[in-house]
Amino acid sequence: MYIVLLGAPGAGKGTQASRMAEQIGLAHVASGDLFREALSNRTELGLLAKSYMDRGALVPDEVTIRMIFERVALPDCAKGVILDGFPRTIAQAEALDRTLAGQGKNIDLVLYIKVSEDELLSRLGGRWLCRRCQAPYHIKSAPPKVAGVCDVCGGELYQRTDDSMETARNRLVVYFDQTAPLIEYYQTKGKLVEVDGEQEIEAVTRELVDVVRARQVQK
Ligand code: AP5
Ligand code: MG
Ligand code: ZN
């Protein structure tokens, strides 16, 4: 199964993708996490991505598409993937459709997590992440058991530099300009299901997993 999680910065894509991956048994592939991992390894890709991420701009399509396709070709993705943060432009979506079609596959489901703009900014402002396993926390809505320490792996928590108010606002502008058109793109193809992302984290997961299970039965 190929599932795309669509939603603005802070909508809960990472939070939900990791919970869904565990419950459904698919791989979780997050473009932003791959860029941040490349940066922490000081690779050429990581340093290139940083120059865009620091501004809240998108990394060029060509580089992003190549990185995702290399990742999705690894054996843990053989049964399918939950894509988090990709595609993010119409060109990326078309490249994904073409590549999957070439392998006799297609996207099964696009889950759009809808959240209002005010809520997005407060989520990004209060977010902390694990340096080691990328698990997301929030000072108010999802605090760790011990301050500054990851519940899952004991790693150190940090705040993303692109979550500063100024960069976060720019990421939202870029989202509405370049990524939001994907809602219509997938709606037209009959693949989009919208979920209210302002419910509690567990309730959102339940709804998303239910939609996936219903689709698995149909297949
Ligand atoms: P990326 O890392 O993908 O960031 P993003 O899309 O901006 O999304 P976020 O990770 O900020 O939000 P999220 O939806 O995952 O929310 P989360 O679950 O953490 O991309 C970063 C950068 O990389 C881009 O700006 C770009 O430069 C580059 N990039 C990445 N992909 C690219 C692509 N395809 N093409 C080009 N460039 C690309 O949740 C947020 C917070 O809210 C957390 O604190 C969480 O605990 C809390 N929360 C979650 N759900 C709830 C809830 N239901 N109720 C209350 N709080 C909640
Ligand atoms: Mg994320
Ligand atoms: Zn961790």
PDB file of C-alpha atoms and ligand atoms in Angstrom:
ATOM      1  CA  MET A   1       0.000   0.000   0.000  1.00  0.00           C
ATOM      2  CA  TYR A   2       1.191   3.499  -0.849  1.00  0.00           C
ATOM      3  CA  ILE A   3      -0.240   6.132   1.471  1.00  0.00           C
ATOM      4  CA  VAL A   4       0.469   9.865   1.296  1.00  0.00           C
ATOM      5  CA  LEU A   5      -0.031  12.068   4.364  1.00  0.00           C
ATOM      6  CA  LEU A   6      -0.848  15.581   3.250  1.00  0.00           C
ATOM      7  CA  GLY A   7      -1.058  18.574   5.562  1.00  0.00           C
ATOM      8  CA  ALA A   8       0.493  21.919   6.465  1.00  0.00           C
ATOM      9  CA  PRO A   9       3.610  22.307   8.634  1.00  0.00           C
ATOM     10  CA  GLY A  10       2.515  21.347  12.160  1.00  0.00           C
ATOM     11  CA  ALA A  11      -0.617  19.464  11.044  1.00  0.00           C
ATOM     12  CA  GLY A  12       0.670  16.290  12.709  1.00  0.00           C
ATOM     13  CA  LYS A  13       2.042  14.335   9.735  1.00  0.00           C
ATOM     14  CA  GLY A  14       5.102  13.060  11.616  1.00  0.00           C
ATOM     15  CA  THR A  15       3.134  12.325  14.796  1.00  0.00           C
ATOM     16  CA  GLN A  16       0.475  10.367  12.926  1.00  0.00           C
ATOM     17  CA  ALA A  17       2.773   8.657  10.407  1.00  0.00           C
ATOM     18  CA  SER A  18       4.885   7.030  13.114  1.00  0.00           C
ATOM     19  CA  ARG A  19       1.823   5.886  15.072  1.00  0.00           C
ATOM     20  CA  MET A  20       0.179   4.536  11.890  1.00  0.00           C
ATOM     21  CA  ALA A  21       3.376   2.826  10.708  1.00  0.00           C
ATOM     22  CA  GLU A  22       3.467   0.895  13.980  1.00  0.00           C
ATOM     23  CA  GLN A  23      -0.211  -0.101  13.846  1.00  0.00           C
ATOM     24  CA  ILE A  24      -0.404  -0.973  10.145  1.00  0.00           C
ATOM     25  CA  GLY A  25       3.099  -2.350   9.709  1.00  0.00           C
ATOM     26  CA  LEU A  26       4.253  -0.112   6.850  1.00  0.00           C
ATOM     27  CA  ALA A  27       7.508   1.851   6.567  1.00  0.00           C
ATOM     28  CA  HIS A  28       7.430   5.560   7.474  1.00  0.00           C
ATOM     29  CA  VAL A  29       9.370   7.722   5.010  1.00  0.00           C
ATOM     30  CA  ALA A  30       9.624  11.431   5.909  1.00  0.00           C
ATOM     31  CA  SER A  31      11.403  13.758   3.488  1.00  0.00           C
ATOM     32  CA  GLY A  32      12.187  16.347   6.188  1.00  0.00           C
ATOM     33  CA  ASP A  33      13.692  13.674   8.465  1.00  0.00           C
ATOM     34  CA  LEU A  34      15.854  12.418   5.571  1.00  0.00           C
ATOM     35  CA  PHE A  35      17.163  15.942   4.928  1.00  0.00           C
ATOM     36  CA  ARG A  36      17.871  16.502   8.634  1.00  0.00           C
ATOM     37  CA  GLU A  37      19.645  13.135   8.839  1.00  0.00           C
ATOM     38  CA  ALA A  38      21.766  14.042   5.805  1.00  0.00           C
ATOM     39  CA  LEU A  39      22.629  17.339   7.454  1.00  0.00           C
ATOM     40  CA  SER A  40      23.677  15.723  10.725  1.00  0.00           C
ATOM     41  CA  ASN A  41      25.980  13.465   8.660  1.00  0.00           C
ATOM     42  CA  ARG A  42      27.355  16.603   6.933  1.00  0.00           C
ATOM     43  CA  THR A  43      26.714  15.158   3.453  1.00  0.00           C
ATOM     44  CA  GLU A  44      26.557  17.320   0.328  1.00  0.00           C
ATOM     45  CA  LEU A  45      22.786  16.701   0.148  1.00  0.00           C
ATOM     46  CA  GLY A  46      22.353  17.765   3.777  1.00  0.00           C
ATOM     47  CA  LEU A  47      24.295  21.002   3.316  1.00  0.00           C
ATOM     48  CA  LEU A  48      22.367  21.840   0.153  1.00  0.00           C
ATOM     49  CA  ALA A  49      19.019  21.143   1.861  1.00  0.00           C
ATOM     50  CA  LYS A  50      19.967  23.301   4.845  1.00  0.00           C
ATOM     51  CA  SER A  51      20.238  26.421   2.679  1.00  0.00           C
ATOM     52  CA  TYR A  52      16.562  25.996   1.745  1.00  0.00           C
ATOM     53  CA  MET A  53      15.209  24.656   5.046  1.00  0.00           C
ATOM     54  CA  ASP A  54      16.694  27.566   7.018  1.00  0.00           C
ATOM     55  CA  ARG A  55      14.515  29.928   4.958  1.00  0.00           C
ATOM     56  CA  GLY A  56      11.448  27.718   5.056  1.00  0.00           C
ATOM     57  CA  ALA A  57      11.711  27.270   1.271  1.00  0.00           C
ATOM     58  CA  LEU A  58      11.352  23.965  -0.570  1.00  0.00           C
ATOM     59  CA  VAL A  59      14.431  21.991  -1.613  1.00  0.00           C
ATOM     60  CA  PRO A  60      14.496  21.701  -5.464  1.00  0.00           C
ATOM     61  CA  ASP A  61      12.259  18.967  -6.877  1.00  0.00           C
ATOM     62  CA  GLU A  62      14.995  17.047  -8.680  1.00  0.00           C
ATOM     63  CA  VAL A  63      17.102  16.529  -5.557  1.00  0.00           C
ATOM     64  CA  THR A  64      14.076  15.688  -3.411  1.00  0.00           C
ATOM     65  CA  ILE A  65      12.597  13.216  -5.887  1.00  0.00           C
ATOM     66  CA  ARG A  66      15.916  11.375  -6.254  1.00  0.00           C
ATOM     67  CA  MET A  67      16.343  11.110  -2.474  1.00  0.00           C
ATOM     68  CA  ILE A  68      12.816   9.737  -1.937  1.00  0.00           C
ATOM     69  CA  PHE A  69      13.016   7.188  -4.749  1.00  0.00           C
ATOM     70  CA  GLU A  70      16.328   5.854  -3.419  1.00  0.00           C
ATOM     71  CA  ARG A  71      14.776   5.483   0.034  1.00  0.00           C
ATOM     72  CA  VAL A  72      11.573   3.836  -1.199  1.00  0.00           C
ATOM     73  CA  ALA A  73      13.613   1.258  -3.156  1.00  0.00           C
ATOM     74  CA  LEU A  74      15.040  -0.188   0.090  1.00  0.00           C
ATOM     75  CA  PRO A  75      13.718  -3.604   1.232  1.00  0.00           C
ATOM     76  CA  ASP A  76      11.751  -2.314   4.265  1.00  0.00           C
ATOM     77  CA  CYS A  77       9.449  -0.486   1.811  1.00  0.00           C
ATOM     78  CA  ALA A  78       8.584  -3.603  -0.222  1.00  0.00           C
ATOM     79  CA  LYS A  79       5.106  -3.964   1.361  1.00  0.00           C
ATOM     80  CA  GLY A  80       4.363  -0.265   1.000  1.00  0.00           C
ATOM     81  CA  VAL A  81       5.054   3.091   2.567  1.00  0.00           C
ATOM     82  CA  ILE A  82       3.519   5.957   4.459  1.00  0.00           C
ATOM     83  CA  LEU A  83       4.936   9.096   2.829  1.00  0.00           C
ATOM     84  CA  ASP A  84       5.203  12.105   5.157  1.00  0.00           C
ATOM     85  CA  GLY A  85       6.127  15.450   3.570  1.00  0.00           C
ATOM     86  CA  PHE A  86       6.363  14.110   0.010  1.00  0.00           C
ATOM     87  CA  PRO A  87       5.044  14.973  -2.538  1.00  0.00           C
ATOM     88  CA  ARG A  88       4.918  18.690  -1.851  1.00  0.00           C
ATOM     89  CA  THR A  89       4.608  20.120  -5.368  1.00  0.00           C
ATOM     90  CA  ILE A  90       2.595  19.091  -8.431  1.00  0.00           C
ATOM     91  CA  ALA A  91       5.878  18.167 -10.180  1.00  0.00           C
ATOM     92  CA  GLN A  92       6.767  15.808  -7.303  1.00  0.00           C
ATOM     93  CA  ALA A  93       3.293  14.236  -7.387  1.00  0.00           C
ATOM     94  CA  GLU A  94       3.529  13.663 -11.140  1.00  0.00           C
ATOM     95  CA  ALA A  95       7.004  12.124 -10.807  1.00  0.00           C
ATOM     96  CA  LEU A  96       5.678   9.792  -8.102  1.00  0.00           C
ATOM     97  CA  ASP A  97       2.684   8.749 -10.225  1.00  0.00           C
ATOM     98  CA  ARG A  98       4.947   8.067 -13.222  1.00  0.00           C
ATOM     99  CA  THR A  99       7.465   6.018 -11.251  1.00  0.00           C
ATOM    100  CA  LEU A 100       4.834   3.913  -9.480  1.00  0.00           C
ATOM    101  CA  ALA A 101       2.978   3.332 -12.753  1.00  0.00           C
ATOM    102  CA  GLY A 102       6.246   2.074 -14.280  1.00  0.00           C
ATOM    103  CA  GLN A 103       6.310  -0.579 -11.530  1.00  0.00           C
ATOM    104  CA  GLY A 104       2.647  -1.500 -11.986  1.00  0.00           C
ATOM    105  CA  LYS A 105       1.740   0.241  -8.708  1.00  0.00           C
ATOM    106  CA  ASN A 106      -0.156   3.350  -7.705  1.00  0.00           C
ATOM    107  CA  ILE A 107      -1.026   5.524  -4.708  1.00  0.00           C
ATOM    108  CA  ASP A 108      -3.862   3.903  -2.775  1.00  0.00           C
ATOM    109  CA  LEU A 109      -4.824   6.713  -0.465  1.00  0.00           C
ATOM    110  CA  VAL A 110      -4.048  10.362   0.290  1.00  0.00           C
ATOM    111  CA  LEU A 111      -4.937  11.338   3.846  1.00  0.00           C
ATOM    112  CA  TYR A 112      -5.302  15.089   4.276  1.00  0.00           C
ATOM    113  CA  ILE A 113      -4.920  16.207   7.898  1.00  0.00           C
ATOM    114  CA  LYS A 114      -6.747  19.536   8.157  1.00  0.00           C
ATOM    115  CA  VAL A 115      -5.792  22.060  10.871  1.00  0.00           C
ATOM    116  CA  SER A 116      -6.466  25.832  11.145  1.00  0.00           C
ATOM    117  CA  GLU A 117      -3.629  28.324  10.721  1.00  0.00           C
ATOM    118  CA  ASP A 118      -3.609  29.637  14.336  1.00  0.00           C
ATOM    119  CA  GLU A 119      -3.377  26.121  15.696  1.00  0.00           C
ATOM    120  CA  LEU A 120      -0.506  25.306  13.300  1.00  0.00           C
ATOM    121  CA  LEU A 121       1.613  28.193  14.576  1.00  0.00           C
ATOM    122  CA  SER A 122       1.069  27.289  18.227  1.00  0.00           C
ATOM    123  CA  ARG A 123       1.973  23.665  17.513  1.00  0.00           C
ATOM    124  CA  LEU A 124       5.224  24.595  15.762  1.00  0.00           C
ATOM    125  CA  GLY A 125       6.154  27.092  18.490  1.00  0.00           C
ATOM    126  CA  GLY A 126       5.784  24.467  21.240  1.00  0.00           C
ATOM    127  CA  ARG A 127       7.332  21.496  19.464  1.00  0.00           C
ATOM    128  CA  TRP A 128      10.339  19.553  20.749  1.00  0.00           C
ATOM    129  CA  LEU A 129      11.891  16.609  18.874  1.00  0.00           C
ATOM    130  CA  CYS A 130      14.177  13.729  19.757  1.00  0.00           C
ATOM    131  CA  ARG A 131      17.626  14.178  18.269  1.00  0.00           C
ATOM    132  CA  ARG A 132      18.079  10.416  17.977  1.00  0.00           C
ATOM    133  CA  CYS A 133      14.709   8.941  16.842  1.00  0.00           C
ATOM    134  CA  GLN A 134      12.855  12.128  15.691  1.00  0.00           C
ATOM    135  CA  ALA A 135       9.815  11.438  17.924  1.00  0.00           C
ATOM    136  CA  PRO A 136       7.804  14.688  18.244  1.00  0.00           C
ATOM    137  CA  TYR A 137       6.613  16.204  21.546  1.00  0.00           C
ATOM    138  CA  HIS A 138       4.745  19.368  22.466  1.00  0.00           C
ATOM    139  CA  ILE A 139       5.201  21.387  25.659  1.00  0.00           C
ATOM    140  CA  LYS A 140       1.422  21.505  26.200  1.00  0.00           C
ATOM    141  CA  SER A 141      -0.368  18.821  24.202  1.00  0.00           C
ATOM    142  CA  ALA A 142       2.227  16.013  24.205  1.00  0.00           C
ATOM    143  CA  PRO A 143       4.895  16.596  26.870  1.00  0.00           C
ATOM    144  CA  PRO A 144       7.611  13.961  27.505  1.00  0.00           C
ATOM    145  CA  LYS A 145       7.505  12.109  30.855  1.00  0.00           C
ATOM    146  CA  VAL A 146      10.851  13.674  31.825  1.00  0.00           C
ATOM    147  CA  ALA A 147      11.576  17.206  30.574  1.00  0.00           C
ATOM    148  CA  GLY A 148      14.127  17.255  27.738  1.00  0.00           C
ATOM    149  CA  VAL A 149      14.296  13.439  27.414  1.00  0.00           C
ATOM    150  CA  CYS A 150      12.656  11.200  24.771  1.00  0.00           C
ATOM    151  CA  ASP A 151      10.135   8.666  26.184  1.00  0.00           C
ATOM    152  CA  VAL A 152      10.905   6.222  23.374  1.00  0.00           C
ATOM    153  CA  CYS A 153      14.713   6.071  23.304  1.00  0.00           C
ATOM    154  CA  GLY A 154      16.048   8.334  26.075  1.00  0.00           C
ATOM    155  CA  GLY A 155      17.544  10.714  23.477  1.00  0.00           C
ATOM    156  CA  GLU A 156      17.944  14.466  23.979  1.00  0.00           C
ATOM    157  CA  LEU A 157      15.066  16.732  22.871  1.00  0.00           C
ATOM    158  CA  TYR A 158      15.680  19.866  20.779  1.00  0.00           C
ATOM    159  CA  GLN A 159      13.716  22.556  18.913  1.00  0.00           C
ATOM    160  CA  ARG A 160      13.990  22.794  15.107  1.00  0.00           C
ATOM    161  CA  THR A 161      15.571  26.075  13.977  1.00  0.00           C
ATOM    162  CA  ASP A 162      12.905  26.354  11.242  1.00  0.00           C
ATOM    163  CA  ASP A 163      10.202  26.422  13.957  1.00  0.00           C
ATOM    164  CA  SER A 164      11.122  30.024  14.851  1.00  0.00           C
ATOM    165  CA  MET A 165       8.061  32.259  14.354  1.00  0.00           C
ATOM    166  CA  GLU A 166       9.494  33.977  11.265  1.00  0.00           C
ATOM    167  CA  THR A 167      10.512  30.794   9.418  1.00  0.00           C
ATOM    168  CA  ALA A 168       7.340  28.946  10.471  1.00  0.00           C
ATOM    169  CA  ARG A 169       5.225  31.736   8.954  1.00  0.00           C
ATOM    170  CA  ASN A 170       7.187  31.490   5.735  1.00  0.00           C
ATOM    171  CA  ARG A 171       6.734  27.710   5.650  1.00  0.00           C
ATOM    172  CA  LEU A 172       2.974  28.256   5.841  1.00  0.00           C
ATOM    173  CA  VAL A 173       3.100  30.752   2.950  1.00  0.00           C
ATOM    174  CA  VAL A 174       5.088  28.229   0.880  1.00  0.00           C
ATOM    175  CA  TYR A 175       2.632  25.471   1.846  1.00  0.00           C
ATOM    176  CA  PHE A 176      -0.441  27.429   0.681  1.00  0.00           C
ATOM    177  CA  ASP A 177       1.311  28.455  -2.521  1.00  0.00           C
ATOM    178  CA  GLN A 178       3.027  25.230  -3.611  1.00  0.00           C
ATOM    179  CA  THR A 179       1.581  22.278  -1.666  1.00  0.00           C
ATOM    180  CA  ALA A 180      -2.104  23.077  -1.096  1.00  0.00           C
ATOM    181  CA  PRO A 181      -2.839  22.623  -4.871  1.00  0.00           C
ATOM    182  CA  LEU A 182      -2.189  18.899  -4.266  1.00  0.00           C
ATOM    183  CA  ILE A 183      -5.487  18.697  -2.378  1.00  0.00           C
ATOM    184  CA  GLU A 184      -7.373  19.284  -5.610  1.00  0.00           C
ATOM    185  CA  TYR A 185      -4.903  17.172  -7.618  1.00  0.00           C
ATOM    186  CA  TYR A 186      -5.678  14.083  -5.508  1.00  0.00           C
ATOM    187  CA  GLN A 187      -9.360  14.941  -5.047  1.00  0.00           C
ATOM    188  CA  THR A 188      -9.800  14.859  -8.820  1.00  0.00           C
ATOM    189  CA  LYS A 189      -8.213  11.409  -8.881  1.00  0.00           C
ATOM    190  CA  GLY A 190     -10.651  10.212  -6.183  1.00  0.00           C
ATOM    191  CA  LYS A 191      -7.845   9.391  -3.747  1.00  0.00           C
ATOM    192  CA  LEU A 192      -8.274  12.092  -1.094  1.00  0.00           C
ATOM    193  CA  VAL A 193      -9.819  11.541   2.344  1.00  0.00           C
ATOM    194  CA  GLU A 194      -9.951  14.525   4.721  1.00  0.00           C
ATOM    195  CA  VAL A 195      -9.551  14.069   8.470  1.00  0.00           C
ATOM    196  CA  ASP A 196     -10.072  16.683  11.212  1.00  0.00           C
ATOM    197  CA  GLY A 197      -6.563  17.165  12.629  1.00  0.00           C
ATOM    198  CA  GLU A 198      -7.712  19.285  15.587  1.00  0.00           C
ATOM    199  CA  GLN A 199      -8.949  16.340  17.607  1.00  0.00           C
ATOM    200  CA  GLU A 200      -6.747  14.712  20.249  1.00  0.00           C
ATOM    201  CA  ILE A 201      -3.747  12.843  18.851  1.00  0.00           C
ATOM    202  CA  GLU A 202      -5.218   9.383  19.619  1.00  0.00           C
ATOM    203  CA  ALA A 203      -8.564  10.262  17.993  1.00  0.00           C
ATOM    204  CA  VAL A 204      -6.841  11.408  14.789  1.00  0.00           C
ATOM    205  CA  THR A 205      -4.811   8.176  14.659  1.00  0.00           C
ATOM    206  CA  ARG A 206      -7.943   6.077  15.159  1.00  0.00           C
ATOM    207  CA  GLU A 207      -9.713   7.829  12.288  1.00  0.00           C
ATOM    208  CA  LEU A 208      -6.719   7.516   9.950  1.00  0.00           C
ATOM    209  CA  VAL A 209      -6.151   3.838  10.746  1.00  0.00           C
ATOM    210  CA  ASP A 210      -9.874   3.112  10.241  1.00  0.00           C
ATOM    211  CA  VAL A 211      -9.772   4.690   6.773  1.00  0.00           C
ATOM    212  CA  VAL A 212      -6.696   2.614   5.851  1.00  0.00           C
ATOM    213  CA  ARG A 213      -8.197  -0.635   7.176  1.00  0.00           C
ATOM    214  CA  ALA A 214     -11.428  -0.022   5.242  1.00  0.00           C
ATOM    215  CA  ARG A 215      -9.373   0.513   2.068  1.00  0.00           C
ATOM    216  CA  GLN A 216      -7.330  -2.653   2.730  1.00  0.00           C
ATOM    217  CA  VAL A 217     -10.558  -4.672   2.884  1.00  0.00           C
ATOM    218  CA  GLN A 218     -11.667  -3.261  -0.495  1.00  0.00           C
ATOM    219  CA  LYS A 219      -8.359  -4.212  -2.159  1.00  0.00           C
TER     220      LYS A 219
HETATM  221  P1  AP5 B   1       9.205  18.770   7.168  1.00  0.00           P
HETATM  222  O1  AP5 B   1      10.122  18.208   8.156  1.00  0.00           O
HETATM  223  O2  AP5 B   1       8.390  17.846   6.352  1.00  0.00           O
HETATM  224  O3  AP5 B   1       8.285  19.812   7.900  1.00  0.00           O
HETATM  225  P2  AP5 B   1       6.776  20.317   7.642  1.00  0.00           P
HETATM  226  O4  AP5 B   1       6.016  19.812   6.492  1.00  0.00           O
HETATM  227  O5  AP5 B   1       6.915  21.772   7.715  1.00  0.00           O
HETATM  228  O6  AP5 B   1       5.966  19.650   8.735  1.00  0.00           O
HETATM  229  P3  AP5 B   1       6.359  19.513  10.212  1.00  0.00           P
HETATM  230  O7  AP5 B   1       7.310  18.391  10.379  1.00  0.00           O
HETATM  231  O8  AP5 B   1       6.766  20.843  10.750  1.00  0.00           O
HETATM  232  O9  AP5 B   1       4.931  19.187  10.846  1.00  0.00           O
HETATM  233  P4  AP5 B   1       4.185  17.799  11.008  1.00  0.00           P
HETATM  234  O10 AP5 B   1       2.953  17.852  10.177  1.00  0.00           O
HETATM  235  O11 AP5 B   1       5.089  16.622  10.840  1.00  0.00           O
HETATM  236  O12 AP5 B   1       3.733  17.941  12.537  1.00  0.00           O
HETATM  237  P5  AP5 B   1       4.196  17.131  13.858  1.00  0.00           P
HETATM  238  O13 AP5 B   1       3.648  15.754  13.835  1.00  0.00           O
HETATM  239  O14 AP5 B   1       5.639  17.302  14.119  1.00  0.00           O
HETATM  240  O15 AP5 B   1      10.006  19.687   6.157  1.00  0.00           O
HETATM  241  C1  AP5 B   1      10.982  20.603   6.621  1.00  0.00           C
HETATM  242  C2  AP5 B   1      11.677  21.272   5.448  1.00  0.00           C
HETATM  243  O16 AP5 B   1      12.327  20.285   4.633  1.00  0.00           O
HETATM  244  C3  AP5 B   1      10.766  22.010   4.468  1.00  0.00           C
HETATM  245  O17 AP5 B   1      10.497  23.325   4.913  1.00  0.00           O
HETATM  246  C4  AP5 B   1      11.611  21.971   3.192  1.00  0.00           C
HETATM  247  O18 AP5 B   1      12.648  22.930   3.244  1.00  0.00           O
HETATM  248  C5  AP5 B   1      12.242  20.591   3.250  1.00  0.00           C
HETATM  249  N1  AP5 B   1      11.397  19.578   2.597  1.00  0.00           N
HETATM  250  C6  AP5 B   1      10.795  18.502   3.188  1.00  0.00           C
HETATM  251  N2  AP5 B   1      10.091  17.788   2.292  1.00  0.00           N
HETATM  252  C7  AP5 B   1      10.245  18.411   1.100  1.00  0.00           C
HETATM  253  C8  AP5 B   1       9.753  18.171  -0.220  1.00  0.00           C
HETATM  254  N3  AP5 B   1       8.944  17.101  -0.487  1.00  0.00           N
HETATM  255  N4  AP5 B   1      10.115  19.017  -1.198  1.00  0.00           N
HETATM  256  C9  AP5 B   1      10.925  20.061  -0.973  1.00  0.00           C
HETATM  257  N5  AP5 B   1      11.420  20.374   0.251  1.00  0.00           N
HETATM  258  C10 AP5 B   1      11.077  19.557   1.279  1.00  0.00           C
HETATM  259  O19 AP5 B   1       3.347  17.957  14.949  1.00  0.00           O
HETATM  260  C11 AP5 B   1       3.643  19.312  15.239  1.00  0.00           C
HETATM  261  C12 AP5 B   1       3.480  19.589  16.744  1.00  0.00           C
HETATM  262  O20 AP5 B   1       2.103  19.478  17.092  1.00  0.00           O
HETATM  263  C13 AP5 B   1       4.217  18.587  17.643  1.00  0.00           C
HETATM  264  O21 AP5 B   1       4.731  19.284  18.735  1.00  0.00           O
HETATM  265  C14 AP5 B   1       3.126  17.596  18.071  1.00  0.00           C
HETATM  266  O22 AP5 B   1       3.399  17.030  19.344  1.00  0.00           O
HETATM  267  C15 AP5 B   1       1.886  18.477  18.085  1.00  0.00           C
HETATM  268  N6  AP5 B   1       0.653  17.775  17.693  1.00  0.00           N
HETATM  269  C16 AP5 B   1       0.512  16.877  16.679  1.00  0.00           C
HETATM  270  N7  AP5 B   1      -0.767  16.456  16.589  1.00  0.00           N
HETATM  271  C17 AP5 B   1      -1.464  17.112  17.553  1.00  0.00           C
HETATM  272  C18 AP5 B   1      -2.853  17.111  17.946  1.00  0.00           C
HETATM  273  N8  AP5 B   1      -3.768  16.349  17.326  1.00  0.00           N
HETATM  274  N9  AP5 B   1      -3.224  17.906  18.970  1.00  0.00           N
HETATM  275  C19 AP5 B   1      -2.302  18.697  19.609  1.00  0.00           C
HETATM  276  N10 AP5 B   1      -0.983  18.733  19.288  1.00  0.00           N
HETATM  277  C20 AP5 B   1      -0.565  17.950  18.264  1.00  0.00           C
HETATM  278 MG    MG B   2       7.140  16.357  10.363  1.00  0.00          MG
HETATM  279 ZN    ZN B   3      13.915   9.242  20.768  1.00  0.00          ZN
END
